[in-house]
PDB file of C-alpha atoms and ligand atoms in Angstrom:
ATOM      1  CA  MET A   1       7.650  -0.858  -0.236  1.00  0.00           C
ATOM      2  CA  LYS A   2       4.599   0.211   0.185  1.00  0.00           C
ATOM      3  CA  GLN A   3       4.436   3.856  -0.814  1.00  0.00           C
ATOM      4  CA  LYS A   4       1.913   5.620   1.252  1.00  0.00           C
ATOM      5  CA  VAL A   5      -0.978   7.518  -0.268  1.00  0.00           C
ATOM      6  CA  THR A   6      -0.749  11.682   1.291  1.00  0.00           C
ATOM      7  CA  LYS A   7      -1.955  13.837  -2.056  1.00  0.00           C
ATOM      8  CA  ALA A   8      -5.752  14.128  -3.782  1.00  0.00           C
ATOM      9  CA  ILE A   9      -6.735  15.364  -6.103  1.00  0.00           C
ATOM     10  CA  PHE A  10     -10.489  17.371  -6.488  1.00  0.00           C
ATOM     11  CA  PRO A  11     -12.221  18.278  -8.724  1.00  0.00           C
ATOM     12  CA  VAL A  12     -14.809  20.643  -8.693  1.00  0.00           C
ATOM     13  CA  ALA A  13     -14.403  22.774 -12.561  1.00  0.00           C
ATOM     14  CA  GLY A  14     -18.062  21.995 -12.842  1.00  0.00           C
ATOM     15  CA  LEU A  15     -20.432  24.272 -13.193  1.00  0.00           C
ATOM     16  CA  GLY A  16     -22.974  22.690 -11.723  1.00  0.00           C
ATOM     17  CA  THR A  17     -25.747  23.026 -14.210  1.00  0.00           C
ATOM     18  CA  ARG A  18     -28.089  20.616 -11.870  1.00  0.00           C
ATOM     19  CA  PHE A  19     -28.744  23.082  -9.098  1.00  0.00           C
ATOM     20  CA  LEU A  20     -29.645  26.801 -11.310  1.00  0.00           C
ATOM     21  CA  PRO A  21     -30.618  28.782 -10.645  1.00  0.00           C
ATOM     22  CA  ALA A  22     -28.062  27.798  -6.733  1.00  0.00           C
ATOM     23  CA  THR A  23     -25.041  27.576  -9.013  1.00  0.00           C
ATOM     24  CA  LYS A  24     -24.941  31.135 -10.512  1.00  0.00           C
ATOM     25  CA  ALA A  25     -23.285  32.692  -8.153  1.00  0.00           C
ATOM     26  CA  VAL A  26     -21.918  29.551  -6.063  1.00  0.00           C
ATOM     27  CA  PRO A  27     -19.674  27.438  -6.341  1.00  0.00           C
ATOM     28  CA  LYS A  28     -21.403  23.281  -5.957  1.00  0.00           C
ATOM     29  CA  GLU A  29     -19.333  22.421  -4.566  1.00  0.00           C
ATOM     30  CA  ILE A  30     -20.215  25.308  -1.142  1.00  0.00           C
ATOM     31  CA  LEU A  31     -23.590  23.955  -1.584  1.00  0.00           C
ATOM     32  CA  THR A  32     -25.081  22.289   1.728  1.00  0.00           C
ATOM     33  CA  LEU A  33     -25.780  19.129   4.129  1.00  0.00           C
ATOM     34  CA  VAL A  34     -27.082  20.347   7.260  1.00  0.00           C
ATOM     35  CA  ASP A  35     -24.701  22.726   8.050  1.00  0.00           C
ATOM     36  CA  ARG A  36     -21.128  22.761   5.830  1.00  0.00           C
ATOM     37  CA  PRO A  37     -20.459  22.288   2.607  1.00  0.00           C
ATOM     38  CA  LEU A  38     -20.312  19.575   0.277  1.00  0.00           C
ATOM     39  CA  ILE A  39     -16.341  20.018  -0.045  1.00  0.00           C
ATOM     40  CA  GLN A  40     -16.421  20.127   3.520  1.00  0.00           C
ATOM     41  CA  TYR A  41     -17.198  16.011   3.582  1.00  0.00           C
ATOM     42  CA  ALA A  42     -15.123  14.753   0.953  1.00  0.00           C
ATOM     43  CA  ILE A  43     -11.981  17.546   2.410  1.00  0.00           C
ATOM     44  CA  ASP A  44     -12.791  15.916   6.199  1.00  0.00           C
ATOM     45  CA  GLU A  45     -13.077  12.017   4.276  1.00  0.00           C
ATOM     46  CA  ALA A  46      -9.833  12.814   2.436  1.00  0.00           C
ATOM     47  CA  ARG A  47      -7.793  14.203   6.338  1.00  0.00           C
ATOM     48  CA  ALA A  48      -9.500  10.545   7.556  1.00  0.00           C
ATOM     49  CA  ALA A  49      -7.605   8.778   5.235  1.00  0.00           C
ATOM     50  CA  GLY A  50      -4.330  10.346   5.912  1.00  0.00           C
ATOM     51  CA  ILE A  51      -3.959  13.258   2.568  1.00  0.00           C
ATOM     52  CA  LYS A  52      -2.153  16.076   3.634  1.00  0.00           C
ATOM     53  CA  GLU A  53      -1.858  17.985   0.079  1.00  0.00           C
ATOM     54  CA  PHE A  54      -5.235  18.390  -1.160  1.00  0.00           C
ATOM     55  CA  ILE A  55      -5.242  19.772  -4.948  1.00  0.00           C
ATOM     56  CA  PHE A  56      -7.969  21.149  -6.060  1.00  0.00           C
ATOM     57  CA  VAL A  57      -9.002  21.929 -10.054  1.00  0.00           C
ATOM     58  CA  THR A  58     -10.541  24.743 -10.659  1.00  0.00           C
ATOM     59  CA  ALA A  59     -12.176  26.654 -12.755  1.00  0.00           C
ATOM     60  CA  ARG A  60     -13.544  30.049 -13.297  1.00  0.00           C
ATOM     61  CA  GLY A  61     -15.709  31.140 -11.353  1.00  0.00           C
ATOM     62  CA  LYS A  62     -15.074  28.982  -8.390  1.00  0.00           C
ATOM     63  CA  SER A  63     -12.699  31.619  -6.012  1.00  0.00           C
ATOM     64  CA  ALA A  64     -16.060  31.487  -3.107  1.00  0.00           C
ATOM     65  CA  LEU A  65     -13.913  27.553  -2.489  1.00  0.00           C
ATOM     66  CA  GLU A  66     -10.262  29.506  -2.144  1.00  0.00           C
ATOM     67  CA  ASP A  67     -11.836  32.284   0.685  1.00  0.00           C
ATOM     68  CA  TYR A  68     -13.593  28.441   2.445  1.00  0.00           C
ATOM     69  CA  PHE A  69     -10.364  27.339   3.287  1.00  0.00           C
ATOM     70  CA  ASP A  70      -9.037  30.128   4.159  1.00  0.00           C
ATOM     71  CA  HIS A  71      -8.998  31.917   7.633  1.00  0.00           C
ATOM     72  CA  ALA A  72     -11.762  34.384   8.092  1.00  0.00           C
ATOM     73  CA  PRO A  73      -9.115  36.762  10.561  1.00  0.00           C
ATOM     74  CA  GLU A  74     -12.010  39.533  11.185  1.00  0.00           C
ATOM     75  CA  LEU A  75     -15.005  36.589  11.795  1.00  0.00           C
ATOM     76  CA  GLU A  76     -12.267  34.990  14.052  1.00  0.00           C
ATOM     77  CA  ALA A  77     -11.895  37.805  16.369  1.00  0.00           C
ATOM     78  CA  LYS A  78     -15.333  38.728  16.965  1.00  0.00           C
ATOM     79  CA  LEU A  79     -16.199  35.286  17.507  1.00  0.00           C
ATOM     80  CA  ARG A  80     -13.310  35.112  20.389  1.00  0.00           C
ATOM     81  CA  ARG A  81     -14.385  38.339  21.839  1.00  0.00           C
ATOM     82  CA  ASP A  82     -17.831  37.019  21.753  1.00  0.00           C
ATOM     83  CA  GLY A  83     -16.557  33.669  24.237  1.00  0.00           C
ATOM     84  CA  LYS A  84     -17.921  31.544  21.147  1.00  0.00           C
ATOM     85  CA  GLU A  85     -15.675  29.106  21.807  1.00  0.00           C
ATOM     86  CA  GLU A  86     -18.064  26.469  20.122  1.00  0.00           C
ATOM     87  CA  LEU A  87     -18.064  28.149  16.631  1.00  0.00           C
ATOM     88  CA  LEU A  88     -14.152  28.771  16.566  1.00  0.00           C
ATOM     89  CA  GLU A  89     -13.822  24.677  17.417  1.00  0.00           C
ATOM     90  CA  ALA A  90     -16.543  24.820  13.809  1.00  0.00           C
ATOM     91  CA  LEU A  91     -14.281  26.864  11.908  1.00  0.00           C
ATOM     92  CA  LYS A  92     -11.041  24.954  12.447  1.00  0.00           C
ATOM     93  CA  ALA A  93     -12.341  22.181   9.577  1.00  0.00           C
ATOM     94  CA  THR A  94     -12.086  25.174   7.341  1.00  0.00           C
ATOM     95  CA  ASN A  95      -8.878  25.568   7.762  1.00  0.00           C
ATOM     96  CA  MET A  96      -5.611  24.103   6.151  1.00  0.00           C
ATOM     97  CA  GLU A  97      -2.200  24.335   7.364  1.00  0.00           C
ATOM     98  CA  SER A  98       0.119  26.430   4.605  1.00  0.00           C
ATOM     99  CA  GLY A  99       1.531  25.345   1.571  1.00  0.00           C
ATOM    100  CA  ALA A 100      -0.811  21.690   2.089  1.00  0.00           C
ATOM    101  CA  ILE A 101      -4.212  23.472  -0.416  1.00  0.00           C
ATOM    102  CA  ALA A 102      -3.281  24.289  -3.971  1.00  0.00           C
ATOM    103  CA  TYR A 103      -4.892  24.615  -6.349  1.00  0.00           C
ATOM    104  CA  ILE A 104      -4.616  24.598 -10.648  1.00  0.00           C
ATOM    105  CA  ARG A 105      -6.896  25.868 -12.713  1.00  0.00           C
ATOM    106  CA  GLN A 106      -8.935  23.513 -16.252  1.00  0.00           C
ATOM    107  CA  HIS A 107      -8.603  26.644 -18.932  1.00  0.00           C
ATOM    108  CA  LYS A 108     -11.598  24.268 -20.963  1.00  0.00           C
ATOM    109  CA  ALA A 109     -13.959  22.315 -19.497  1.00  0.00           C
ATOM    110  CA  MET A 110     -12.851  18.642 -21.454  1.00  0.00           C
ATOM    111  CA  GLY A 111     -14.110  16.561 -18.191  1.00  0.00           C
ATOM    112  CA  LEU A 112     -13.074  14.750 -15.871  1.00  0.00           C
ATOM    113  CA  GLY A 113      -9.862  12.668 -16.594  1.00  0.00           C
ATOM    114  CA  HIS A 114      -8.921  16.044 -18.806  1.00  0.00           C
ATOM    115  CA  ALA A 115      -9.256  17.717 -15.054  1.00  0.00           C
ATOM    116  CA  VAL A 116      -6.950  15.242 -13.096  1.00  0.00           C
ATOM    117  CA  GLY A 117      -4.020  15.770 -15.819  1.00  0.00           C
ATOM    118  CA  CYS A 118      -3.868  18.775 -15.143  1.00  0.00           C
ATOM    119  CA  ALA A 119      -2.544  18.521 -12.133  1.00  0.00           C
ATOM    120  CA  ARG A 120      -0.028  16.337 -12.762  1.00  0.00           C
ATOM    121  CA  ARG A 121       3.037  18.637 -12.192  1.00  0.00           C
ATOM    122  CA  LEU A 122       1.477  18.353  -8.744  1.00  0.00           C
ATOM    123  CA  ILE A 123       1.827  14.378  -8.676  1.00  0.00           C
ATOM    124  CA  GLY A 124       5.055  12.856  -7.627  1.00  0.00           C
ATOM    125  CA  ARG A 125       5.734   9.364  -7.724  1.00  0.00           C
ATOM    126  CA  GLU A 126       3.224   7.711  -5.198  1.00  0.00           C
ATOM    127  CA  PRO A 127      -0.465   6.637  -5.557  1.00  0.00           C
ATOM    128  CA  PHE A 128      -2.844   9.451  -4.923  1.00  0.00           C
ATOM    129  CA  ALA A 129      -5.909   9.614  -3.943  1.00  0.00           C
ATOM    130  CA  VAL A 130      -9.023  11.214  -6.315  1.00  0.00           C
ATOM    131  CA  ILE A 131     -12.496  12.309  -4.759  1.00  0.00           C
ATOM    132  CA  LEU A 132     -15.406  13.672  -5.836  1.00  0.00           C
ATOM    133  CA  PRO A 133     -17.697  15.998  -4.050  1.00  0.00           C
ATOM    134  CA  ASP A 134     -20.258  15.278  -5.134  1.00  0.00           C
ATOM    135  CA  ASP A 135     -20.511  11.233  -4.333  1.00  0.00           C
ATOM    136  CA  VAL A 136     -20.584  11.794  -0.477  1.00  0.00           C
ATOM    137  CA  ILE A 137     -20.730   8.413   1.322  1.00  0.00           C
ATOM    138  CA  ALA A 138     -22.233   7.889   4.917  1.00  0.00           C
ATOM    139  CA  ALA A 139     -20.265   5.256   6.344  1.00  0.00           C
ATOM    140  CA  GLU A 140     -18.840   4.059  10.058  1.00  0.00           C
ATOM    141  CA  LYS A 141     -15.446   4.326   8.548  1.00  0.00           C
ATOM    142  CA  PRO A 142     -15.099   6.989   5.994  1.00  0.00           C
ATOM    143  CA  CYS A 143     -14.593   5.051   2.688  1.00  0.00           C
ATOM    144  CA  LEU A 144     -11.160   6.972   1.116  1.00  0.00           C
ATOM    145  CA  GLN A 145      -9.390   5.483   5.074  1.00  0.00           C
ATOM    146  CA  GLN A 146     -10.750   1.476   3.866  1.00  0.00           C
ATOM    147  CA  MET A 147      -9.994   2.469  -0.259  1.00  0.00           C
ATOM    148  CA  VAL A 148      -6.541   3.264   1.855  1.00  0.00           C
ATOM    149  CA  GLU A 149      -6.306   0.050   4.024  1.00  0.00           C
ATOM    150  CA  ALA A 150      -7.331  -2.074   1.176  1.00  0.00           C
ATOM    151  CA  HIS A 151      -4.603  -0.428  -1.715  1.00  0.00           C
ATOM    152  CA  GLU A 152      -2.249  -1.357   1.301  1.00  0.00           C
ATOM    153  CA  GLU A 153      -2.128  -5.267   0.349  1.00  0.00           C
ATOM    154  CA  THR A 154      -2.763  -4.908  -2.881  1.00  0.00           C
ATOM    155  CA  GLY A 155      -1.128  -2.478  -5.045  1.00  0.00           C
ATOM    156  CA  GLY A 156      -2.134  -0.903  -8.123  1.00  0.00           C
ATOM    157  CA  CYS A 157      -4.957   1.245  -9.146  1.00  0.00           C
ATOM    158  CA  MET A 158      -7.954   0.871  -7.064  1.00  0.00           C
ATOM    159  CA  VAL A 159     -12.122   2.470  -7.444  1.00  0.00           C
ATOM    160  CA  ALA A 160     -15.206   2.003  -5.283  1.00  0.00           C
ATOM    161  CA  ALA A 161     -17.495   0.310  -6.817  1.00  0.00           C
ATOM    162  CA  MET A 162     -20.666   0.258  -5.695  1.00  0.00           C
ATOM    163  CA  GLU A 163     -24.082  -2.587  -7.486  1.00  0.00           C
ATOM    164  CA  VAL A 164     -26.568  -0.119  -9.848  1.00  0.00           C
ATOM    165  CA  PRO A 165     -29.504  -0.919 -10.804  1.00  0.00           C
ATOM    166  CA  PRO A 166     -28.736  -2.429 -14.342  1.00  0.00           C
ATOM    167  CA  GLU A 167     -30.775   0.418 -15.823  1.00  0.00           C
ATOM    168  CA  ALA A 168     -28.948   2.991 -14.570  1.00  0.00           C
ATOM    169  CA  ALA A 169     -25.819   1.907 -15.666  1.00  0.00           C
ATOM    170  CA  SER A 170     -25.490   4.190 -18.219  1.00  0.00           C
ATOM    171  CA  SER A 171     -25.068   6.775 -16.255  1.00  0.00           C
ATOM    172  CA  TYR A 172     -21.887   5.342 -14.269  1.00  0.00           C
ATOM    173  CA  GLY A 173     -18.288   3.993 -15.561  1.00  0.00           C
ATOM    174  CA  VAL A 174     -19.013   0.050 -15.764  1.00  0.00           C
ATOM    175  CA  LEU A 175     -16.972  -2.501 -14.664  1.00  0.00           C
ATOM    176  CA  ASP A 176     -15.894  -5.871 -16.387  1.00  0.00           C
ATOM    177  CA  VAL A 177     -15.829  -7.854 -13.856  1.00  0.00           C
ATOM    178  CA  ALA A 178     -11.946 -10.568 -14.013  1.00  0.00           C
ATOM    179  CA  GLU A 179     -12.577 -12.189 -10.238  1.00  0.00           C
ATOM    180  CA  ASP A 180     -14.693 -11.045  -7.624  1.00  0.00           C
ATOM    181  CA  MET A 181     -13.053 -11.831  -4.461  1.00  0.00           C
ATOM    182  CA  GLY A 182     -16.366  -9.999  -1.920  1.00  0.00           C
ATOM    183  CA  SER A 183     -14.995  -6.722  -0.714  1.00  0.00           C
ATOM    184  CA  LEU A 184     -12.303  -7.155  -3.409  1.00  0.00           C
ATOM    185  CA  VAL A 185     -12.749  -7.158  -7.619  1.00  0.00           C
ATOM    186  CA  THR A 186     -10.126  -7.772 -10.084  1.00  0.00           C
ATOM    187  CA  VAL A 187     -11.107  -5.824 -13.540  1.00  0.00           C
ATOM    188  CA  ARG A 188     -10.192  -6.637 -17.236  1.00  0.00           C
ATOM    189  CA  GLY A 189     -12.065  -3.864 -18.364  1.00  0.00           C
ATOM    190  CA  MET A 190     -14.060  -0.680 -17.331  1.00  0.00           C
ATOM    191  CA  VAL A 191     -16.550   0.923 -19.769  1.00  0.00           C
ATOM    192  CA  GLU A 192     -17.567   4.661 -19.050  1.00  0.00           C
ATOM    193  CA  LYS A 193     -21.183   4.968 -19.471  1.00  0.00           C
ATOM    194  CA  PRO A 194     -22.361   1.787 -21.390  1.00  0.00           C
ATOM    195  CA  PRO A 195     -25.089   1.898 -23.858  1.00  0.00           C
ATOM    196  CA  ALA A 196     -28.526   0.221 -21.893  1.00  0.00           C
ATOM    197  CA  GLY A 197     -28.697  -3.184 -21.882  1.00  0.00           C
ATOM    198  CA  GLN A 198     -24.653  -3.129 -22.974  1.00  0.00           C
ATOM    199  CA  ALA A 199     -23.108  -2.367 -18.943  1.00  0.00           C
ATOM    200  CA  PRO A 200     -20.874  -5.535 -18.321  1.00  0.00           C
ATOM    201  CA  SER A 201     -21.420  -5.611 -15.315  1.00  0.00           C
ATOM    202  CA  ASN A 202     -24.020  -3.449 -12.302  1.00  0.00           C
ATOM    203  CA  LEU A 203     -21.127  -2.866 -10.544  1.00  0.00           C
ATOM    204  CA  ALA A 204     -20.206   1.074 -10.554  1.00  0.00           C
ATOM    205  CA  VAL A 205     -17.253   3.730 -10.779  1.00  0.00           C
ATOM    206  CA  ILE A 206     -17.626   5.737  -7.560  1.00  0.00           C
ATOM    207  CA  GLY A 207     -16.383   8.783  -7.279  1.00  0.00           C
ATOM    208  CA  ARG A 208     -13.091   7.130  -5.429  1.00  0.00           C
ATOM    209  CA  TYR A 209     -10.215   6.909  -6.632  1.00  0.00           C
ATOM    210  CA  ILE A 210      -6.168   5.810  -6.049  1.00  0.00           C
ATOM    211  CA  LEU A 211      -4.294   6.073  -8.716  1.00  0.00           C
ATOM    212  CA  THR A 212      -0.800   5.289 -10.212  1.00  0.00           C
ATOM    213  CA  PRO A 213       1.180   7.980 -11.459  1.00  0.00           C
ATOM    214  CA  ARG A 214       0.753   6.410 -14.884  1.00  0.00           C
ATOM    215  CA  VAL A 215      -2.493   6.752 -14.950  1.00  0.00           C
ATOM    216  CA  LEU A 216      -1.780  10.169 -15.825  1.00  0.00           C
ATOM    217  CA  VAL A 217       0.698   9.216 -18.265  1.00  0.00           C
ATOM    218  CA  ASN A 218      -1.872   7.249 -19.910  1.00  0.00           C
ATOM    219  CA  LEU A 219      -3.819  10.109 -20.005  1.00  0.00           C
ATOM    220  CA  GLN A 220      -1.562  12.863 -21.896  1.00  0.00           C
ATOM    221  CA  ARG A 221      -2.145   9.993 -24.579  1.00  0.00           C
ATOM    222  CA  ILE A 222      -5.414   8.103 -24.961  1.00  0.00           C
ATOM    223  CA  ARG A 223      -8.477  10.301 -27.334  1.00  0.00           C
ATOM    224  CA  PRO A 224     -10.988  12.853 -26.094  1.00  0.00           C
ATOM    225  CA  ALA A 225     -14.844  10.187 -26.254  1.00  0.00           C
ATOM    226  CA  ALA A 226     -17.870  11.101 -26.980  1.00  0.00           C
ATOM    227  CA  GLY A 227     -18.843  14.855 -26.390  1.00  0.00           C
ATOM    228  CA  GLY A 228     -15.461  15.728 -26.762  1.00  0.00           C
ATOM    229  CA  GLU A 229     -14.954  14.314 -23.056  1.00  0.00           C
ATOM    230  CA  ILE A 230     -11.702  12.584 -21.900  1.00  0.00           C
ATOM    231  CA  GLN A 231     -12.375  10.089 -20.355  1.00  0.00           C
ATOM    232  CA  LEU A 232     -10.367   9.014 -15.951  1.00  0.00           C
ATOM    233  CA  THR A 233     -12.500   5.615 -16.752  1.00  0.00           C
ATOM    234  CA  ASP A 234     -10.146   5.209 -20.624  1.00  0.00           C
ATOM    235  CA  ALA A 235      -7.178   5.943 -18.653  1.00  0.00           C
ATOM    236  CA  ILE A 236      -7.747   3.227 -16.037  1.00  0.00           C
ATOM    237  CA  ALA A 237      -8.833   0.856 -18.807  1.00  0.00           C
ATOM    238  CA  MET A 238      -5.292   1.845 -20.306  1.00  0.00           C
ATOM    239  CA  GLU A 239      -3.503   0.372 -16.980  1.00  0.00           C
ATOM    240  CA  VAL A 240      -5.593  -3.189 -17.705  1.00  0.00           C
ATOM    241  CA  GLN A 241      -4.916  -3.349 -21.112  1.00  0.00           C
ATOM    242  CA  GLN A 242      -1.287  -3.559 -20.266  1.00  0.00           C
ATOM    243  CA  GLY A 243      -1.120  -5.254 -17.226  1.00  0.00           C
ATOM    244  CA  ARG A 244      -1.215  -3.567 -14.499  1.00  0.00           C
ATOM    245  CA  PRO A 245      -3.819  -4.916 -11.647  1.00  0.00           C
ATOM    246  CA  VAL A 246      -6.920  -2.653 -11.063  1.00  0.00           C
ATOM    247  CA  TYR A 247      -9.609  -3.936  -8.770  1.00  0.00           C
ATOM    248  CA  GLY A 248     -12.715  -2.209  -7.987  1.00  0.00           C
ATOM    249  CA  TYR A 249     -13.494  -1.492  -4.215  1.00  0.00           C
ATOM    250  CA  ARG A 250     -17.009  -2.012  -1.780  1.00  0.00           C
ATOM    251  CA  PHE A 251     -16.930  -0.449  -0.182  1.00  0.00           C
ATOM    252  CA  ARG A 252     -19.411  -0.608   3.781  1.00  0.00           C
ATOM    253  CA  GLY A 253     -21.733   2.338   3.739  1.00  0.00           C
ATOM    254  CA  GLU A 254     -24.311   4.652   2.091  1.00  0.00           C
ATOM    255  CA  ARG A 255     -23.213   6.688  -0.788  1.00  0.00           C
ATOM    256  CA  PHE A 256     -25.657  10.511  -2.223  1.00  0.00           C
ATOM    257  CA  ASP A 257     -25.637  11.522  -5.122  1.00  0.00           C
ATOM    258  CA  CYS A 258     -24.968  15.632  -4.688  1.00  0.00           C
ATOM    259  CA  GLY A 259     -24.560  15.779  -8.250  1.00  0.00           C
ATOM    260  CA  SER A 260     -28.529  15.109  -8.553  1.00  0.00           C
ATOM    261  CA  LYS A 261     -31.669  16.906  -6.240  1.00  0.00           C
ATOM    262  CA  ALA A 262     -32.940  14.067  -5.507  1.00  0.00           C
ATOM    263  CA  GLY A 263     -29.577  12.606  -4.399  1.00  0.00           C
ATOM    264  CA  PHE A 264     -29.387  16.157  -2.714  1.00  0.00           C
ATOM    265  CA  LEU A 265     -32.238  16.193  -0.866  1.00  0.00           C
ATOM    266  CA  GLN A 266     -31.997  12.099   0.606  1.00  0.00           C
ATOM    267  CA  ALA A 267     -28.416  13.585   1.942  1.00  0.00           C
ATOM    268  CA  THR A 268     -29.770  16.159   3.676  1.00  0.00           C
ATOM    269  CA  VAL A 269     -32.728  13.798   5.246  1.00  0.00           C
ATOM    270  CA  ALA A 270     -30.375  11.295   5.731  1.00  0.00           C
ATOM    271  CA  PHE A 271     -27.131  13.620   7.502  1.00  0.00           C
ATOM    272  CA  GLY A 272     -30.245  16.022   9.794  1.00  0.00           C
ATOM    273  CA  LEU A 273     -31.223  12.188  10.819  1.00  0.00           C
ATOM    274  CA  ALA A 274     -27.924  11.561  11.545  1.00  0.00           C
ATOM    275  CA  ARG A 275     -27.144  14.627  13.642  1.00  0.00           C
ATOM    276  CA  GLU A 276     -27.102  14.238  17.581  1.00  0.00           C
ATOM    277  CA  ASP A 277     -29.013  18.005  17.318  1.00  0.00           C
ATOM    278  CA  LEU A 278     -31.194  17.233  14.714  1.00  0.00           C
ATOM    279  CA  ARG A 279     -32.462  13.894  14.636  1.00  0.00           C
ATOM    280  CA  HIS A 280     -35.746  14.435  17.754  1.00  0.00           C
ATOM    281  CA  GLU A 281     -37.274  17.838  16.179  1.00  0.00           C
ATOM    282  CA  PHE A 282     -37.051  16.615  12.513  1.00  0.00           C
ATOM    283  CA  ALA A 283     -37.603  12.474  13.044  1.00  0.00           C
ATOM    284  CA  ALA A 284     -41.158  13.989  15.089  1.00  0.00           C
ATOM    285  CA  TYR A 285     -41.580  16.481  11.780  1.00  0.00           C
ATOM    286  CA  LEU A 286     -41.094  13.226   8.972  1.00  0.00           C
ATOM    287  CA  GLN A 287     -43.470  11.355  11.134  1.00  0.00           C
ATOM    288  CA  SER A 288     -46.288  13.981  11.038  1.00  0.00           C
ATOM    289  CA  LEU A 289     -46.244  14.274   7.513  1.00  0.00           C
ATOM    290  CA  THR A 290     -46.561  10.341   7.834  1.00  0.00           C
ATOM    291  CA  ALA A 291     -48.966  10.684   9.657  1.00  0.00           C
ATOM    292  CA  MET A 292     -49.956  13.293   7.814  1.00  0.00           C
ATOM    293  CA  ARG A 293     -50.067  12.301   3.959  1.00  0.00           C
ATOM    294  CA  ARG A 294     -51.821   8.552   5.274  1.00  0.00           C
ATOM    295  CA  ALA A 295     -54.852  10.722   6.810  1.00  0.00           C
ATOM    296  CA  ALA A 296     -55.262  12.588   3.427  1.00  0.00           C
ATOM    297  CA  GLN A 297     -55.532   8.878   1.556  1.00  0.00           C
TER     298      GLN A 297
HETATM  299  C1  LIG B   1     -18.693  10.039 -13.099  1.00  0.00           C
HETATM  300  C2  LIG B   1     -17.028   9.329 -13.828  1.00  0.00           C
HETATM  301  C3  LIG B   1     -18.158   8.007 -12.965  1.00  0.00           C
HETATM  302  C4  LIG B   1     -18.629   7.427 -12.629  1.00  0.00           C
HETATM  303  C5  LIG B   1     -19.398   8.636 -12.343  1.00  0.00           C
HETATM  304  C6  LIG B   1     -19.240   8.793 -10.442  1.00  0.00           C
HETATM  305  O1  LIG B   1     -18.804  10.051 -13.557  1.00  0.00           O
HETATM  306  O2  LIG B   1     -16.976   9.692 -14.942  1.00  0.00           O
HETATM  307  O3  LIG B   1     -16.885   6.346 -13.947  1.00  0.00           O
HETATM  308  O4  LIG B   1     -18.994   6.642 -12.624  1.00  0.00           O
HETATM  309  O5  LIG B   1     -18.162   9.994 -11.743  1.00  0.00           O
HETATM  310  O6  LIG B   1     -19.993   9.137  -9.649  1.00  0.00           O
HETATM  311  P1  LIG B   1     -20.050  11.930 -13.259  1.00  0.00           P
HETATM  312  O7  LIG B   1     -21.340  11.233 -12.011  1.00  0.00           O
HETATM  313  O8  LIG B   1     -19.222  13.152 -13.071  1.00  0.00           O
HETATM  314  O9  LIG B   1     -20.813  12.446 -14.900  1.00  0.00           O
END
C-alpha cells in the first residue's frame, strides 16, 4: 500500500553565524526574502506537497519562530478595525491549525543527522519529509510536491539532487550513482562533503528529503563523523548498504543557497523580479545600474 507523506521536519537549530551580526538576535530562518521570512517559503512548499504536521527542531534563541507561527490577536484586531483586509490575508499564511506544529529542542549542536533524530518520537511508521529552509527553490511545481509524486511510484528514500560544478562538490552530500534514468537516479552510495577531487559524481544533495522511519533507527546507530557531527547523509547511505532503495531526484526549478550571503542576494533579486507588484520598478533600477556600469567603463 502506498503511504502518504504528511509530516515534515524542519531543522532550524543552526546558529546562522554566516549572517552575524544580523543573526545575533534574529534566527536566520526569519531573515527576509522580499517580504517573507525564509521559513515561510519552506512551510508553503510543504503545504503544497500535502504536509499536515510540521516539526521544528529548534534551539535556544529561536523563539521568534514560535511567535511567527502563532496568532497575533492585537495586531489582527487592529488590522480588522482599520479595514486592512489584504494584510490580514497575508497574515493567514503564518497561521497554523492548533496541534499542527511541534517544537523540539536540539540541546547540543551535533549536526543535521542529530537534529533530525531529535524528532524521532514524533514520526510514526510512515515516510516523512525533511526540508532545509536555507535551500530556497523557485519552481512552477514546488520541489517537495514533485518529489512526493515521484515517491508515490518508487517508495524508499529520496533526496533532491542537482548537478554542481566539480569544485563545489565538497560543500555538499554527493551521490554515487548506480543507474541514471533522467529525473531519477538510483544510488549506490552517498558521501558527505567529499575532499576535493574525490567526489563520486557531481550530483549533489539539496535540502529536500523523503525518508523512511528506518533512517531514524540508523541515526541512533551511527557514530559522529568529522567535527563530532552526526550526518544525515551517512544514515541514508546505510539504507543502501542494507539493500534498500535510495533515489536521487533531479527537480525542476532553481535553487538558491540562502545559507550564503551571495546566494541570499541572488534570491532577493530573483524573487523581487518575480513579483508582479515590484517587477517594473526593480527591473528598471537594475537596468540603470548596468547602464551606469557600462558608461563608467
Ligand atoms: C547539508 C547536508 C548536505 C547537503 C546540503 C544541501 O549541508 O549535510 O548533504 O548537500 O545541506 O544544502 P550544510 O549545507 O548544512 O553544510
